[in-house]
Amino acid sequence: MTALLSVRNLDVSFTTYGRRTQVLRDVSIDVPEGAQIALVGESGSGKTVLMKTVMGILPQPPAKVEGGAILFDDRDLLTMPERDRLRLRGTAMSMVFQDPMSSLNPVFTIYDQLGTILKHADRRLGRQRGRRERWARVLEVLEQVRMREPERVARSFPMQLSGGMRQRILIAMALLSEPRLLIADEPGTALDVTTQAQILNLLRDLVTRQNLALLMITHNLGVVRETSTYTYVMNQGRIVEQAPTAEIFAAPREAYTRELIAAVPRLTGRAT
Amino acid sequence: MTAPVLEVRNLVKTFAVKGAFGRGRGIVRAVDDVSFSIGAGEVFGLAGESGSGKSTIARMVMGLSQPDSGDILIDGQSILGRGTSLAHRQQVQMVFQNPGASLNPRRTVGQSIRVPLDAHNFAGDRRARVGELLEMAQLPAHFADRFPHELSGGQKQRVAIARALAVEPRLLVLDEPTSALDVSVQSHVIELLEDLVAQLGLTYLFISHDLSLMRNFAQRVGILYLGKIVETGPVAPVFTAPQHDYTRLLLASVPVISAEEEALRPTIPMIDGDIPTAEQLLALRELSQTKEFKT
Ligand SMILES: Nc1ncnc2c1ncn2[C@@H]1O[C@H](COP(=O)(O)OP(=O)(O)OP(=O)(O)O)[C@@H](O)[C@H]1O
Ligand SMILES: Nc1ncnc2c1ncn2[C@@H]1O[C@H](COP(=O)(O)OP(=O)(O)OP(=O)(O)O)[C@@H](O)[C@H]1O
Ligand SMILES: [Mg+2]
Ligand SMILES: [Mg+2]
């Protein structure tokens, strides 16, 4: 049986000012339903480009998909009609972006933006919900992502929120759209560790109870160790190592993986 | 004794927002009577809850917004009212929390790094300096011609660091400066920042959610909660024997990669199998006087 998302031998390049650079080389990853998969790796190694290719939002040109396949539910996203693909995006598959402001519209309130997503999700799932219920549901999700003053936040514009609050709005958007596949690009970087742990618990619940397929990109190896079951390590556009997470930490095979683990700052302070 | 490089006294900042049910006006007390000071060559860390006022403090230190009350002194001189002057900007530089939004999308990387050099009439060869700064940030020289949208998250963050270092400020405000970097590049950036303390006597206000990094990089920390500093002191005692429940809750939640670190984390009672909020924790403490809650 194939995983819900299966990326097969993907090659992607960028051409800028006539110079062509290969950004992804022969990348293959699997994200099954009910599993929490981690992708770690060098800054600039191609993690975000990979996710954008999966979501179908890579600007082409300058980017070009040179080869490979991206199977979602056994259908190749790269060859399916654009209309079908559009229907999946933001609904059956949803993404939390690394840069929150890129997914928030500065001139609409948080409620306007979340309410719209909820309307779309309701329509897709054939549900009816009035204005009042919509407002209540949005507040409920804001509470789930541990917002202190959900009402105030709902009436705010993105610029009136802190970095971590914006990041949680993106997670709220993903929750409201009820996707089957969620790709989260550094979802916890702007959150204090307590809030981060609470949100990771929330996501884990969705994985175990609702069979969500979760792919998480993160530089935080502690988060990887404590939340994911399987890990891919990326360096210079390639997957250089992959294994069950416990194995990666117990016995990293690649020099690059060992370098990463050695570079993690320790809560116990510097070894002297 | 010489004056601290940065001294913040009883800082208060509120924002007016829409009130309940969209009617009237409400108030957010983003920063509520915060005081701390940082000596020359020192790294002072600020950590705390998301939304507790860290970036708001940073913006006021930068002179980008004015406090409701309180004072901010640099080398013993109040900066209020002259916050955005050129002289102040050369003394104080900042790496913003969101590198994507802090770089001008229409400027190439090289142009962005050059702005402070031109503004402060940098005396040496400016082109060469841009190259040097890119190298310090571990970016290839040809990145000077790229635009921000052609960079990865961590690459943008490194451009922001290079730009902040361009004119060798006295005080550098770092708001989550390495959150988009892999730990290997992060450790190079931190080493670079440490070298600059040794070479130029730079001073840092370092804001981060990464407590393990803070333990290694800062000498003293302040823990913010709901706009107030609830605990402050040298890193070692704060991390090994936290006095405030919120600090303890934070430390209990740090994701770690080894058993030794797990042993250092305080134990916190779970509520319905979930991590409690700070309020729940404080309420529990009122109720019970069990050992792990004693301060
Ligand atoms: N529009 C573009 N034009 C040219 N090169 C690009 C473009 N977008 C990304 N790149 C390059 O592709 C490479 C991969 O970028 P990507 O954003 O996927 O990295 P990443 O692994 O997400 O890194 P980080 O951890 O720093 O976010 C980088 O070297 C980047 O500079
Ligand atoms: N311009 C504004 N208008 C209204 N409220 C604001 C404004 N700027 C900040 N706030 C509020 O002030 C509080 C503190 O925000 P701040 O950005 O300082 O938090 P932070 O500690 O940096 O959080 P994070 O760790 O999430 O970045 C938040 O509740 C935020 O919503
Ligand atoms: Mg990225
Ligand atoms: Mg902030």
mmCIF file of C-alpha atoms in Angstrom, chain B residues 52-179:
data_model
loop_
_atom_site.group_PDB
_atom_site.id
_atom_site.type_symbol
_atom_site.label_atom_id
_atom_site.label_comp_id
_atom_site.label_asym_id
_atom_site.label_seq_id
_atom_site.Cartn_x
_atom_site.Cartn_y
_atom_site.Cartn_z
ATOM 1 C CA SER B 52 4.604 38.525 26.652
ATOM 2 C CA GLY B 53 6.142 41.730 25.276
ATOM 3 C CA LYS B 54 9.672 40.798 24.154
ATOM 4 C CA SER B 55 9.522 42.275 20.657
ATOM 5 C CA THR B 56 7.699 45.323 22.011
ATOM 6 C CA ILE B 57 10.624 45.959 24.391
ATOM 7 C CA ALA B 58 13.089 45.459 21.536
ATOM 8 C CA ARG B 59 11.276 47.982 19.337
ATOM 9 C CA MET B 60 11.344 50.593 22.093
ATOM 10 C CA VAL B 61 15.072 50.050 22.681
ATOM 11 C CA MET B 62 15.533 50.575 18.941
ATOM 12 C CA GLY B 63 13.595 53.827 19.162
ATOM 13 C CA LEU B 64 10.934 52.489 16.785
ATOM 14 C CA SER B 65 8.183 53.104 19.292
ATOM 15 C CA GLN B 66 7.838 55.166 22.448
ATOM 16 C CA PRO B 67 7.019 53.798 25.901
ATOM 17 C CA ASP B 68 3.984 55.143 27.801
ATOM 18 C CA SER B 69 6.258 55.657 30.770
ATOM 19 C CA GLY B 70 9.664 54.636 32.035
ATOM 20 C CA ASP B 71 13.069 55.354 30.594
ATOM 21 C CA ILE B 72 15.644 53.769 28.288
ATOM 22 C CA LEU B 73 19.286 54.790 28.718
ATOM 23 C CA ILE B 74 22.209 53.986 26.487
ATOM 24 C CA ASP B 75 25.593 54.655 28.093
ATOM 25 C CA GLY B 76 23.740 56.559 30.788
ATOM 26 C CA GLN B 77 21.899 58.858 28.338
ATOM 27 C CA SER B 78 18.157 58.695 27.860
ATOM 28 C CA ILE B 79 17.247 57.952 24.243
ATOM 29 C CA LEU B 80 13.625 58.986 24.554
ATOM 30 C CA GLY B 81 12.781 61.671 22.049
ATOM 31 C CA ARG B 82 15.958 61.141 20.039
ATOM 32 C CA GLY B 83 15.342 57.486 19.322
ATOM 33 C CA THR B 84 15.573 57.447 15.577
ATOM 34 C CA SER B 85 18.575 59.747 15.221
ATOM 35 C CA LEU B 86 21.445 58.524 13.071
ATOM 36 C CA ALA B 87 23.819 58.470 16.023
ATOM 37 C CA HIS B 88 21.474 56.199 17.936
ATOM 38 C CA ARG B 89 21.087 53.913 14.987
ATOM 39 C CA GLN B 90 24.812 53.468 14.629
ATOM 40 C CA GLN B 91 25.070 52.567 18.316
ATOM 41 C CA VAL B 92 22.115 50.214 18.306
ATOM 42 C CA GLN B 93 21.237 47.758 15.557
ATOM 43 C CA MET B 94 18.623 45.059 15.453
ATOM 44 C CA VAL B 95 17.963 41.712 13.842
ATOM 45 C CA PHE B 96 14.176 41.469 13.566
ATOM 46 C CA GLN B 97 12.146 38.416 14.451
ATOM 47 C CA ASN B 98 10.770 38.043 10.949
ATOM 48 C CA PRO B 99 13.609 38.320 8.429
ATOM 49 C CA GLY B 100 11.186 37.999 5.514
ATOM 50 C CA ALA B 101 9.412 41.195 6.439
ATOM 51 C CA SER B 102 12.484 43.176 7.481
ATOM 52 C CA LEU B 103 14.290 42.995 4.141
ATOM 53 C CA ASN B 104 13.175 45.304 1.348
ATOM 54 C CA PRO B 105 11.887 42.979 -1.402
ATOM 55 C CA ARG B 106 13.002 45.355 -4.154
ATOM 56 C CA ARG B 107 16.622 45.543 -3.007
ATOM 57 C CA THR B 108 19.233 42.914 -3.730
ATOM 58 C CA VAL B 109 21.038 41.404 -0.779
ATOM 59 C CA GLY B 110 24.121 43.498 -1.588
ATOM 60 C CA GLN B 111 22.073 46.716 -1.720
ATOM 61 C CA SER B 112 20.374 45.924 1.597
ATOM 62 C CA ILE B 113 23.675 45.371 3.391
ATOM 63 C CA ARG B 114 25.049 48.549 1.818
ATOM 64 C CA VAL B 115 22.307 50.821 3.136
ATOM 65 C CA PRO B 116 23.783 51.182 6.646
ATOM 66 C CA LEU B 117 27.303 51.526 5.203
ATOM 67 C CA ASP B 118 26.183 54.459 3.047
ATOM 68 C CA ALA B 119 24.044 56.017 5.766
ATOM 69 C CA HIS B 120 26.942 56.092 8.189
ATOM 70 C CA ASN B 121 29.584 57.034 5.608
ATOM 71 C CA PHE B 122 31.586 53.886 6.087
ATOM 72 C CA ALA B 123 35.190 54.906 5.421
ATOM 73 C CA GLY B 124 36.640 51.725 3.882
ATOM 74 C CA ASP B 125 35.884 49.942 0.624
ATOM 75 C CA ARG B 126 32.117 49.370 0.828
ATOM 76 C CA ARG B 127 31.960 46.661 -1.835
ATOM 77 C CA ALA B 128 34.652 44.693 -0.103
ATOM 78 C CA ARG B 129 32.865 45.141 3.220
ATOM 79 C CA VAL B 130 29.662 43.678 1.764
ATOM 80 C CA GLY B 131 31.654 40.651 0.591
ATOM 81 C CA GLU B 132 33.271 40.292 3.980
ATOM 82 C CA LEU B 133 29.902 40.450 5.746
ATOM 83 C CA LEU B 134 28.388 37.812 3.446
ATOM 84 C CA GLU B 135 31.315 35.557 4.162
ATOM 85 C CA MET B 136 30.865 36.084 7.897
ATOM 86 C CA ALA B 137 27.245 35.015 7.464
ATOM 87 C CA GLN B 138 28.378 31.920 5.554
ATOM 88 C CA LEU B 139 26.723 32.965 2.320
ATOM 89 C CA PRO B 140 28.373 32.711 -1.115
ATOM 90 C CA ALA B 141 29.568 36.031 -2.609
ATOM 91 C CA HIS B 142 27.211 35.800 -5.612
ATOM 92 C CA PHE B 143 24.230 36.034 -3.230
ATOM 93 C CA ALA B 144 24.862 39.809 -3.270
ATOM 94 C CA ASP B 145 22.900 39.921 -6.548
ATOM 95 C CA ARG B 146 19.924 37.929 -5.287
ATOM 96 C CA PHE B 147 16.585 39.277 -4.147
ATOM 97 C CA PRO B 148 15.026 38.189 -0.817
ATOM 98 C CA HIS B 149 12.407 35.966 -2.495
ATOM 99 C CA GLU B 150 15.248 33.937 -3.991
ATOM 100 C CA LEU B 151 16.565 32.978 -0.566
ATOM 101 C CA SER B 152 15.608 30.320 1.947
ATOM 102 C CA GLY B 153 14.305 31.340 5.383
ATOM 103 C CA GLY B 154 17.660 30.848 7.060
ATOM 104 C CA GLN B 155 19.520 32.644 4.269
ATOM 105 C CA LYS B 156 17.314 35.717 4.773
ATOM 106 C CA GLN B 157 18.013 35.573 8.476
ATOM 107 C CA ARG B 158 21.745 35.536 7.830
ATOM 108 C CA VAL B 159 21.444 38.561 5.518
ATOM 109 C CA ALA B 160 19.650 40.395 8.333
ATOM 110 C CA ILE B 161 22.502 39.543 10.715
ATOM 111 C CA ALA B 162 25.129 40.690 8.196
ATOM 112 C CA ARG B 163 23.266 43.974 7.728
ATOM 113 C CA ALA B 164 23.025 44.594 11.480
ATOM 114 C CA LEU B 165 26.770 44.021 11.892
ATOM 115 C CA ALA B 166 27.723 46.253 8.948
ATOM 116 C CA VAL B 167 28.471 49.388 10.968
ATOM 117 C CA GLU B 168 29.773 47.664 14.087
ATOM 118 C CA PRO B 169 27.153 48.828 16.581
ATOM 119 C CA ARG B 170 27.756 48.982 20.326
ATOM 120 C CA LEU B 171 24.534 47.254 21.230
ATOM 121 C CA LEU B 172 22.880 44.612 19.098
ATOM 122 C CA VAL B 173 19.268 43.649 19.709
ATOM 123 C CA LEU B 174 18.738 40.098 18.459
ATOM 124 C CA ASP B 175 15.079 39.054 18.248
ATOM 125 C CA GLU B 176 15.096 35.306 17.523
ATOM 126 C CA PRO B 177 18.150 35.692 15.283
ATOM 127 C CA THR B 178 18.749 32.011 14.591
ATOM 128 C CA SER B 179 15.240 30.537 14.592
#
